[in-house]
Amino acid sequence: TSCRTESLSPNDLVRAASAPCLLFREEDAPSIREKVDAYPWARTNERRLLNRTRSRVADPVRIPDRGGQWPHWYACQSCGAQLVTESPTVHRCSACDLVNSGEPWDSVPLTRIHNRLSEDVRDLGVSYALTSERPFAEKAAKILLGYSEVYPRYEIRDHYLNTDSPWATKVSWGTLGESVWLIPVCIGYDLIRHAGVLTPAEHQTIREQLLRPAAKLILKHNIGIHNIQCWHDCAIGMAALMLRDPELLAFAVDGEVGIREQISRGVLADGFWHEGSWGYHFYGMTPILSWLIALRNCGLDLFEEIQEMFAAPLRAVRPDGGMPTFHDSDSAPLSTSSDKYEIALSAYGDARYALPIKDQPREGLNALLFGVAELPEDPDPESVTEHLESSGFIYSRQGKGQTYFAFDYGPHGGGHGHLDKLGFTLFARGKTQAPDPGSVAYGIPIHKQWFTQTVSHNTVVVDGHSQKPATGSLQFLVRSRGADVMQADAGEIYKGVRHIRSVVVTDDVVLLIDRLRSEKTHTYDWVYHNRGMLRTGFSRRSLKRPLEEAAGYEVIQDLRRGRP
């Protein structure tokens, strides 16, 4: 099987795609039906899917008259909270009640509408493949033909309304959004293309007025080894299989930024995605999985090459099930990615991959189509200190794993990295004590003003300026059941300044020793964030002006100074 896999050419893959292949094959349907008939969770899952798609069959198809806009614009410019759509032109802040109107806000909800329509095409296709009920295929075909009619007329522009940038596309705000939209469109078309609901001319219209132009718009934007390029590869590759285009397919599989290169260079040896963010680890994994499933259905199985992507998060997860929020990420629990572990458990048979699934409702397409019928007995995970060496993260666990100290000394993380070398987070006594700020919508000023700046993290600031992007180095790590001891050098974060941080972690104490060396005099700010109320043994007075005028200091509120 391995030899056959390696020898498959784009033409071989195109030939294998003559039958449905992008999500599952015709021969997979009976086993899915057996699962539905035998297990209540699968039966409930299918019922939800069919109820939803039957309601879609009854709804009229309303395709927007223009493309959507960047979801990151959809936040309050004043306070940063999410906006609520009250009408096509009224977008109210959920926190401070400020109303935003006009562009780009008016077009952001259209992105949701376009994405829902593309997901409708996919879900209608799945419903047809599982039931053979013709109305599902007819409705999917109607949406596809509707888009084929309007797509040539849509304006090409990006999220800044530039018409000639590599980001510029039609349905969405850029090539990433266009890829997210195109993938379900291709899957749905794949599942109904043999249903007899489309004429040869209509097939040609869908392929040449919709799939090929969309794939070409995405193709012009080469973003290198990046989570976005993984979405590009998946969308271009799926379109290529539907278009029977070996050249497009070769780009998406074996090209210089094809899926093989994304896996080889983007997934580090410890399994963590190279951007150093758990949010983008899972976000990039989504199209990688989708594309690998399609390729596996065509005879090219690359699943062994991504197994460590599933293992790495299990080594980093907090005691409460959340993921650490370093760089552009949030603290979403690992269980929110349980749909991906449904695929992993099926592909590898490793009982560890049941951990994110257990105690969760087994919902969604991945569970229905790929989930094992019965979950294995979940293993008792060991609460041990873990070190992801390639990524430069240590996850120290003491006190039966309930004291958790996450330490960042490694690579910067590229465009989604923060200026936070030797920063840390602390979870203890059942809650996050010392948080990392994580991220907010990129379209509001506070993202760059605060969240990416050094002062928003638990580390040291020199002379009121944020660090330079850098890669630190670990000098030692000693692990034991009673205490972990570690020491790291921050690297070239400030010119002429060397920062070494030593840490001791026990079940009830975290000791930090920072040594800063320079031939010149500097002001060092030791920055620490902790939830709760600050109590000090000395008097403090309020300051009317910030300590510094930039680098995040300018947005700190209720600033006080005291002498211990």
Tab-separated table of N, CA and C in Angstrom, residues 381-526:
chain	number	residue	atom	x	y	z
A	381	PRO	N	-5.150	9.667	32.024
A	381	PRO	CA	-3.976	10.406	31.540
A	381	PRO	C	-3.038	10.757	32.679
A	382	GLU	N	-1.756	10.599	32.431
A	382	GLU	CA	-0.764	10.958	33.439
A	382	GLU	C	-0.599	12.465	33.492
A	383	SER	N	-0.579	13.023	34.709
A	383	SER	CA	-0.338	14.454	34.868
A	383	SER	C	1.160	14.662	35.062
A	384	VAL	N	1.863	14.759	33.961
A	384	VAL	CA	3.319	14.899	34.020
A	384	VAL	C	3.727	16.164	33.285
A	385	THR	N	4.882	16.667	33.634
A	385	THR	CA	5.428	17.830	32.947
A	385	THR	C	5.833	17.440	31.530
A	386	GLU	N	5.439	18.266	30.571
A	386	GLU	CA	5.724	17.996	29.159
A	386	GLU	C	6.582	19.114	28.577
A	387	HIS	N	7.429	18.755	27.638
A	387	HIS	CA	8.304	19.709	26.975
A	387	HIS	C	8.177	19.527	25.469
A	388	LEU	N	7.620	20.527	24.778
A	388	LEU	CA	7.580	20.507	23.321
A	388	LEU	C	8.832	21.228	22.824
A	389	GLU	N	9.868	20.453	22.555
A	389	GLU	CA	11.199	21.025	22.319
A	389	GLU	C	11.274	21.861	21.055
A	390	SER	N	10.685	21.403	19.969
A	390	SER	CA	10.782	22.147	18.709
A	390	SER	C	10.031	23.463	18.780
A	391	SER	N	8.915	23.481	19.499
A	391	SER	CA	8.093	24.680	19.605
A	391	SER	C	8.565	25.618	20.701
A	392	GLY	N	9.320	25.107	21.668
A	392	GLY	CA	9.827	25.944	22.746
A	392	GLY	C	8.810	26.247	23.821
A	393	PHE	N	8.043	25.236	24.231
A	393	PHE	CA	7.072	25.397	25.307
A	393	PHE	C	7.279	24.307	26.353
A	394	ILE	N	7.159	24.692	27.624
A	394	ILE	CA	7.181	23.733	28.733
A	394	ILE	C	5.846	23.842	29.464
A	395	TYR	N	5.258	22.693	29.782
A	395	TYR	CA	4.007	22.648	30.529
A	395	TYR	C	4.290	21.881	31.818
A	396	SER	N	4.568	22.637	32.876
A	396	SER	CA	4.941	22.043	34.163
A	396	SER	C	3.687	21.715	34.956
A	397	ARG	N	3.621	20.495	35.507
A	397	ARG	CA	2.469	20.072	36.308
A	397	ARG	C	2.961	19.516	37.634
A	398	GLN	N	2.429	20.060	38.726
A	398	GLN	CA	2.774	19.591	40.066
A	398	GLN	C	1.494	19.465	40.887
A	399	GLY	N	1.614	18.825	42.070
A	399	GLY	CA	0.432	18.654	42.923
A	399	GLY	C	-0.641	17.842	42.247
A	400	LYS	N	-0.278	16.657	41.754
A	400	LYS	CA	-1.179	15.771	41.015
A	400	LYS	C	-1.751	16.468	39.774
A	401	GLY	N	-0.938	17.336	39.212
A	401	GLY	CA	-1.305	17.993	37.966
A	401	GLY	C	-2.179	19.215	38.111
A	402	GLN	N	-2.541	19.590	39.337
A	402	GLN	CA	-3.475	20.698	39.520
A	402	GLN	C	-2.793	22.072	39.516
A	403	THR	N	-1.481	22.117	39.718
A	403	THR	CA	-0.728	23.350	39.517
A	403	THR	C	-0.037	23.230	38.165
A	404	TYR	N	-0.345	24.170	37.296
A	404	TYR	CA	0.052	24.080	35.886
A	404	TYR	C	0.706	25.391	35.495
A	405	PHE	N	1.974	25.316	35.077
A	405	PHE	CA	2.754	26.491	34.695
A	405	PHE	C	3.218	26.291	33.261
A	406	ALA	N	2.749	27.148	32.347
A	406	ALA	CA	3.115	27.037	30.930
A	406	ALA	C	4.109	28.135	30.591
A	407	PHE	N	5.231	27.771	29.990
A	407	PHE	CA	6.383	28.659	29.805
A	407	PHE	C	6.750	28.702	28.331
A	408	ASP	N	6.904	29.915	27.782
A	408	ASP	CA	7.180	30.121	26.357
A	408	ASP	C	8.585	30.683	26.187
A	409	TYR	N	9.481	29.888	25.588
A	409	TYR	CA	10.839	30.388	25.334
A	409	TYR	C	11.244	30.253	23.866
A	410	GLY	N	10.385	29.685	23.024
A	410	GLY	CA	10.806	29.253	21.692
A	410	GLY	C	10.601	30.257	20.580
A	411	PRO	N	10.373	29.776	19.351
A	411	PRO	CA	10.256	30.647	18.187
A	411	PRO	C	9.143	31.681	18.350
A	412	HIS	N	9.289	32.781	17.625
A	412	HIS	CA	8.348	33.893	17.750
A	412	HIS	C	6.938	33.514	17.329
A	413	GLY	N	6.796	32.768	16.231
A	413	GLY	CA	5.468	32.374	15.774
A	413	GLY	C	4.982	33.106	14.539
A	414	GLY	N	5.842	33.893	13.906
A	414	GLY	CA	5.451	34.552	12.660
A	414	GLY	C	4.392	35.622	12.875
A	415	GLY	N	3.507	35.782	11.890
A	415	GLY	CA	2.503	36.835	11.924
A	415	GLY	C	1.521	36.725	13.059
A	416	HIS	N	1.383	35.533	13.635
A	416	HIS	CA	0.456	35.356	14.753
A	416	HIS	C	1.186	35.265	16.091
A	417	GLY	N	2.488	35.546	16.096
A	417	GLY	CA	3.250	35.542	17.334
A	417	GLY	C	3.108	36.861	18.081
A	418	HIS	N	3.306	36.809	19.404
A	418	HIS	CA	3.308	38.013	20.235
A	418	HIS	C	4.723	38.277	20.745
A	419	LEU	N	4.944	39.490	21.205
A	419	LEU	CA	6.277	39.898	21.683
A	419	LEU	C	6.382	39.551	23.164
A	420	ASP	N	6.511	38.262	23.462
A	420	ASP	CA	6.272	37.764	24.825
A	420	ASP	C	7.301	36.749	25.296
A	421	LYS	N	8.540	36.838	24.813
A	421	LYS	CA	9.512	35.795	25.137
A	421	LYS	C	9.722	35.697	26.642
A	422	LEU	N	9.802	34.456	27.127
A	422	LEU	CA	9.906	34.069	28.537
A	422	LEU	C	8.647	34.423	29.317
A	423	GLY	N	7.544	34.599	28.593
A	423	GLY	CA	6.252	34.782	29.256
A	423	GLY	C	5.695	33.454	29.736
A	424	PHE	N	4.706	33.537	30.609
A	424	PHE	CA	4.132	32.310	31.171
A	424	PHE	C	2.678	32.528	31.532
A	425	THR	N	1.979	31.430	31.758
A	425	THR	CA	0.653	31.454	32.370
A	425	THR	C	0.674	30.491	33.552
A	426	LEU	N	-0.204	30.745	34.507
A	426	LEU	CA	-0.282	29.905	35.710
A	426	LEU	C	-1.729	29.561	35.990
A	427	PHE	N	-2.005	28.260	36.105
A	427	PHE	CA	-3.316	27.749	36.521
A	427	PHE	C	-3.113	27.024	37.836
A	428	ALA	N	-3.867	27.409	38.865
A	428	ALA	CA	-3.717	26.770	40.177
A	428	ALA	C	-4.981	27.002	40.992
A	429	ARG	N	-5.230	26.106	41.948
A	429	ARG	CA	-6.398	26.217	42.828
A	429	ARG	C	-7.696	26.323	42.029
A	430	GLY	N	-7.733	25.590	40.920
A	430	GLY	CA	-8.969	25.457	40.156
A	430	GLY	C	-9.262	26.553	39.162
A	431	LYS	N	-8.342	27.525	38.977
A	431	LYS	CA	-8.626	28.592	38.029
A	431	LYS	C	-7.321	29.165	37.480
A	432	THR	N	-7.450	29.923	36.392
A	432	THR	CA	-6.291	30.616	35.853
A	432	THR	C	-5.950	31.773	36.781
A	433	GLN	N	-4.744	31.751	37.322
A	433	GLN	CA	-4.291	32.830	38.195
A	433	GLN	C	-3.583	33.911	37.370
A	434	ALA	N	-2.592	33.502	36.600
A	434	ALA	CA	-1.817	34.437	35.785
A	434	ALA	C	-2.124	34.174	34.312
A	435	PRO	N	-2.954	35.015	33.689
A	435	PRO	CA	-3.357	34.750	32.301
A	435	PRO	C	-2.385	35.320	31.289
A	436	ASP	N	-2.409	34.758	30.096
A	436	ASP	CA	-1.858	35.393	28.896
A	436	ASP	C	-3.051	36.068	28.215
A	437	PRO	N	-2.880	37.249	27.613
A	437	PRO	CA	-4.053	37.955	27.096
A	437	PRO	C	-4.743	37.260	25.939
A	438	GLY	N	-4.008	36.387	25.212
A	438	GLY	CA	-4.623	35.763	24.052
A	438	GLY	C	-4.819	36.774	22.942
A	439	SER	N	-6.032	36.846	22.391
A	439	SER	CA	-6.249	37.702	21.234
A	439	SER	C	-7.690	38.183	21.176
A	440	VAL	N	-7.915	39.185	20.343
A	440	VAL	CA	-9.256	39.687	20.030
A	440	VAL	C	-9.351	39.836	18.522
A	441	ALA	N	-10.483	40.350	18.053
A	441	ALA	CA	-10.652	40.590	16.616
A	441	ALA	C	-9.538	41.491	16.098
A	442	TYR	N	-8.956	41.115	14.959
A	442	TYR	CA	-7.806	41.840	14.431
A	442	TYR	C	-8.170	43.206	13.846
A	443	GLY	N	-9.463	43.426	13.588
A	443	GLY	CA	-9.875	44.655	12.940
A	443	GLY	C	-10.077	45.832	13.870
A	444	ILE	N	-9.786	45.671	15.170
A	444	ILE	CA	-9.957	46.784	16.104
A	444	ILE	C	-8.597	47.200	16.642
A	445	PRO	N	-8.417	48.474	16.949
A	445	PRO	CA	-7.079	48.976	17.314
A	445	PRO	C	-6.457	48.290	18.513
A	446	ILE	N	-7.265	47.854	19.492
A	446	ILE	CA	-6.715	47.328	20.740
A	446	ILE	C	-5.900	46.060	20.524
A	447	HIS	N	-6.111	45.364	19.409
A	447	HIS	CA	-5.338	44.149	19.148
A	447	HIS	C	-3.850	44.472	19.076
A	448	LYS	N	-3.478	45.472	18.269
A	448	LYS	CA	-2.075	45.857	18.159
A	448	LYS	C	-1.630	46.715	19.340
A	449	GLN	N	-2.547	47.527	19.872
A	449	GLN	CA	-2.178	48.420	20.977
A	449	GLN	C	-1.814	47.655	22.246
A	450	TRP	N	-2.507	46.551	22.505
A	450	TRP	CA	-2.322	45.862	23.784
A	450	TRP	C	-1.948	44.393	23.638
A	451	PHE	N	-2.738	43.630	22.923
A	451	PHE	CA	-2.643	42.169	22.991
A	451	PHE	C	-1.327	41.619	22.458
A	452	THR	N	-0.726	42.276	21.490
A	452	THR	CA	0.544	41.779	20.953
A	452	THR	C	1.758	42.373	21.662
A	453	GLN	N	1.555	43.391	22.505
A	453	GLN	CA	2.670	44.100	23.125
A	453	GLN	C	3.232	43.323	24.328
A	454	THR	N	4.483	43.580	24.656
A	454	THR	CA	5.147	42.842	25.731
A	454	THR	C	4.515	43.100	27.085
A	455	VAL	N	4.082	44.328	27.349
A	455	VAL	CA	3.571	44.668	28.678
A	455	VAL	C	2.275	43.932	29.015
A	456	SER	N	1.596	43.386	28.026
A	456	SER	CA	0.368	42.635	28.299
A	456	SER	C	0.657	41.195	28.713
A	457	HIS	N	1.950	40.810	28.759
A	457	HIS	CA	2.332	39.442	29.088
A	457	HIS	C	3.144	39.407	30.385
A	458	ASN	N	3.352	38.222	30.893
A	458	ASN	CA	4.079	38.043	32.150
A	458	ASN	C	5.567	37.848	31.875
A	459	THR	N	6.259	38.967	31.632
A	459	THR	CA	7.683	38.906	31.341
A	459	THR	C	8.311	40.249	31.728
A	460	VAL	N	9.436	40.617	31.138
A	460	VAL	CA	10.147	41.841	31.494
A	460	VAL	C	10.185	42.775	30.285
A	461	VAL	N	9.895	44.063	30.539
A	461	VAL	CA	9.961	45.099	29.505
A	461	VAL	C	11.186	45.971	29.779
A	462	VAL	N	11.902	46.329	28.730
A	462	VAL	CA	13.097	47.167	28.858
A	462	VAL	C	12.811	48.552	28.276
A	463	ASP	N	12.992	49.575	29.098
A	463	ASP	CA	12.870	50.978	28.677
A	463	ASP	C	11.516	51.299	28.048
A	464	GLY	N	10.477	50.592	28.480
A	464	GLY	CA	9.138	50.903	27.996
A	464	GLY	C	8.864	50.529	26.562
A	465	HIS	N	9.741	49.728	25.935
A	465	HIS	CA	9.545	49.295	24.553
A	465	HIS	C	9.260	47.797	24.520
A	466	SER	N	8.438	47.391	23.559
A	466	SER	CA	8.187	45.965	23.405
A	466	SER	C	9.408	45.254	22.833
A	467	GLN	N	9.466	43.960	23.067
A	467	GLN	CA	10.570	43.148	22.571
A	467	GLN	C	10.614	43.138	21.042
A	468	LYS	N	11.748	42.742	20.512
A	468	LYS	CA	11.844	42.393	19.107
A	468	LYS	C	11.461	40.914	18.958
A	469	PRO	N	10.913	40.507	17.818
A	469	PRO	CA	10.678	39.076	17.595
A	469	PRO	C	11.979	38.298	17.730
A	470	ALA	N	11.953	37.216	18.468
A	470	ALA	CA	13.185	36.458	18.710
A	470	ALA	C	12.844	35.022	19.075
A	471	THR	N	13.851	34.175	18.995
A	471	THR	CA	13.758	32.792	19.454
A	471	THR	C	14.703	32.614	20.627
A	472	GLY	N	14.166	32.197	21.760
A	472	GLY	CA	14.995	31.945	22.928
A	472	GLY	C	15.567	30.545	22.921
A	473	SER	N	16.266	30.198	23.997
A	473	SER	CA	16.867	28.868	24.102
A	473	SER	C	16.741	28.367	25.532
A	474	LEU	N	16.468	27.080	25.658
A	474	LEU	CA	16.378	26.462	26.979
A	474	LEU	C	17.781	26.067	27.431
A	475	GLN	N	18.148	26.465	28.643
A	475	GLN	CA	19.457	26.105	29.186
A	475	GLN	C	19.388	24.819	30.001
A	476	PHE	N	18.308	24.625	30.720
A	476	PHE	CA	18.098	23.313	31.358
A	476	PHE	C	16.663	23.168	31.824
A	477	LEU	N	16.260	21.911	31.967
A	477	LEU	CA	14.967	21.541	32.541
A	477	LEU	C	15.174	20.293	33.367
A	478	VAL	N	14.853	20.385	34.654
A	478	VAL	CA	14.947	19.244	35.557
A	478	VAL	C	13.538	18.948	36.058
A	479	ARG	N	13.073	17.736	35.800
A	479	ARG	CA	11.708	17.359	36.174
A	479	ARG	C	11.728	16.357	37.312
A	480	SER	N	10.847	16.549	38.281
A	480	SER	CA	10.676	15.561	39.349
A	480	SER	C	9.255	15.671	39.871
A	481	ARG	N	8.874	14.733	40.707
A	481	ARG	CA	7.511	14.750	41.234
A	481	ARG	C	7.288	15.890	42.221
A	482	GLY	N	8.322	16.356	42.869
A	482	GLY	CA	8.158	17.409	43.862
A	482	GLY	C	8.354	18.808	43.333
A	483	ALA	N	9.141	18.957	42.262
A	483	ALA	CA	9.433	20.281	41.722
A	483	ALA	C	10.017	20.165	40.325
A	484	ASP	N	9.698	21.153	39.497
A	484	ASP	CA	10.349	21.313	38.196
A	484	ASP	C	11.220	22.564	38.263
A	485	VAL	N	12.417	22.473	37.697
A	485	VAL	CA	13.329	23.609	37.656
A	485	VAL	C	13.745	23.812	36.207
A	486	MET	N	13.633	25.052	35.737
A	486	MET	CA	13.945	25.333	34.333
A	486	MET	C	14.630	26.685	34.223
A	487	GLN	N	15.389	26.851	33.143
A	487	GLN	CA	16.053	28.130	32.897
A	487	GLN	C	16.174	28.341	31.402
A	488	ALA	N	15.861	29.574	30.946
A	488	ALA	CA	15.908	29.874	29.518
A	488	ALA	C	16.478	31.260	29.295
A	489	ASP	N	17.104	31.415	28.125
A	489	ASP	CA	17.637	32.694	27.663
A	489	ASP	C	16.677	33.234	26.611
A	490	ALA	N	16.300	34.510	26.740
A	490	ALA	CA	15.292	35.079	25.844
A	490	ALA	C	15.795	35.272	24.426
A	491	GLY	N	17.103	35.357	24.221
A	491	GLY	CA	17.614	35.646	22.889
A	491	GLY	C	17.701	37.140	22.634
A	492	GLU	N	17.753	37.529	21.363
A	492	GLU	CA	17.983	38.927	20.984
A	492	GLU	C	16.701	39.743	21.023
A	493	ILE	N	16.115	39.903	22.212
A	493	ILE	CA	14.859	40.646	22.308
A	493	ILE	C	15.090	42.149	22.455
A	494	TYR	N	16.230	42.536	23.023
A	494	TYR	CA	16.613	43.949	23.149
A	494	TYR	C	18.104	44.066	22.845
A	495	LYS	N	18.472	45.108	22.132
A	495	LYS	CA	19.871	45.299	21.779
A	495	LYS	C	20.701	45.555	23.040
A	496	GLY	N	21.740	44.753	23.200
A	496	GLY	CA	22.662	44.949	24.310
A	496	GLY	C	22.170	44.473	25.655
A	497	VAL	N	21.013	43.798	25.697
A	497	VAL	CA	20.457	43.318	26.968
A	497	VAL	C	20.281	41.806	26.891
A	498	ARG	N	20.745	41.116	27.905
A	498	ARG	CA	20.542	39.677	27.987
A	498	ARG	C	19.583	39.381	29.139
A	499	HIS	N	18.551	38.594	28.849
A	499	HIS	CA	17.544	38.251	29.859
A	499	HIS	C	17.527	36.740	30.039
A	500	ILE	N	17.821	36.299	31.253
A	500	ILE	CA	17.751	34.877	31.612
A	500	ILE	C	16.725	34.733	32.719
A	501	ARG	N	15.782	33.821	32.536
A	501	ARG	CA	14.745	33.578	33.544
A	501	ARG	C	14.886	32.152	34.060
A	502	SER	N	14.952	32.025	35.394
A	502	SER	CA	14.966	30.721	36.061
A	502	SER	C	13.650	30.554	36.801
A	503	VAL	N	13.103	29.344	36.792
A	503	VAL	CA	11.797	29.101	37.391
A	503	VAL	C	11.839	27.800	38.194
A	504	VAL	N	11.245	27.842	39.383
A	504	VAL	CA	11.007	26.645	40.182
A	504	VAL	C	9.499	26.524	40.371
A	505	VAL	N	8.939	25.368	40.062
A	505	VAL	CA	7.497	25.142	40.200
A	505	VAL	C	7.269	23.985	41.159
A	506	THR	N	6.529	24.244	42.242
A	506	THR	CA	6.078	23.186	43.140
A	506	THR	C	4.557	23.217	43.165
A	507	ASP	N	3.944	22.386	44.016
A	507	ASP	CA	2.482	22.351	44.003
A	507	ASP	C	1.872	23.633	44.560
A	508	ASP	N	2.621	24.409	45.371
A	508	ASP	CA	2.035	25.589	45.997
A	508	ASP	C	2.865	26.853	45.827
A	509	VAL	N	4.001	26.769	45.162
A	509	VAL	CA	4.884	27.929	45.005
A	509	VAL	C	5.450	27.940	43.590
A	510	VAL	N	5.471	29.138	42.998
A	510	VAL	CA	6.219	29.355	41.767
A	510	VAL	C	7.232	30.460	42.052
A	511	LEU	N	8.492	30.140	41.894
A	511	LEU	CA	9.574	31.091	42.136
A	511	LEU	C	10.213	31.463	40.809
A	512	LEU	N	10.297	32.785	40.528
A	512	LEU	CA	10.927	33.270	39.302
A	512	LEU	C	12.127	34.122	39.661
A	513	ILE	N	13.239	33.878	39.002
A	513	ILE	CA	14.460	34.672	39.183
A	513	ILE	C	14.856	35.195	37.810
A	514	ASP	N	14.828	36.519	37.658
A	514	ASP	CA	15.188	37.138	36.386
A	514	ASP	C	16.523	37.846	36.515
A	515	ARG	N	17.432	37.541	35.599
A	515	ARG	CA	18.736	38.200	35.554
A	515	ARG	C	18.852	38.957	34.243
A	516	LEU	N	19.059	40.263	34.331
A	516	LEU	CA	19.207	41.097	33.143
A	516	LEU	C	20.570	41.744	33.174
A	517	ARG	N	21.290	41.602	32.080
A	517	ARG	CA	22.668	42.088	32.020
A	517	ARG	C	22.820	43.019	30.824
A	518	SER	N	23.519	44.156	31.062
A	518	SER	CA	23.785	45.090	29.988
A	518	SER	C	24.945	45.977	30.398
A	519	GLU	N	25.674	46.473	29.428
A	519	GLU	CA	26.760	47.411	29.723
A	519	GLU	C	26.225	48.826	29.950
A	520	LYS	N	24.943	49.061	29.615
A	520	LYS	CA	24.343	50.374	29.794
A	520	LYS	C	23.226	50.309	30.826
A	521	THR	N	22.836	51.489	31.335
A	521	THR	CA	21.744	51.569	32.298
A	521	THR	C	20.403	51.515	31.564
A	522	HIS	N	19.464	50.728	32.104
A	522	HIS	CA	18.128	50.613	31.522
A	522	HIS	C	17.098	50.594	32.632
A	523	THR	N	15.867	50.874	32.268
A	523	THR	CA	14.725	50.687	33.175
A	523	THR	C	14.081	49.341	32.855
A	524	TYR	N	14.002	48.496	33.869
A	524	TYR	CA	13.406	47.166	33.695
A	524	TYR	C	12.056	47.135	34.405
A	525	ASP	N	11.005	46.818	33.672
A	525	ASP	CA	9.677	46.657	34.256
A	525	ASP	C	9.375	45.163	34.362
A	526	TRP	N	9.232	44.696	35.594
A	526	TRP	CA	8.865	43.289	35.822
A	526	TRP	C	7.345	43.228	35.808
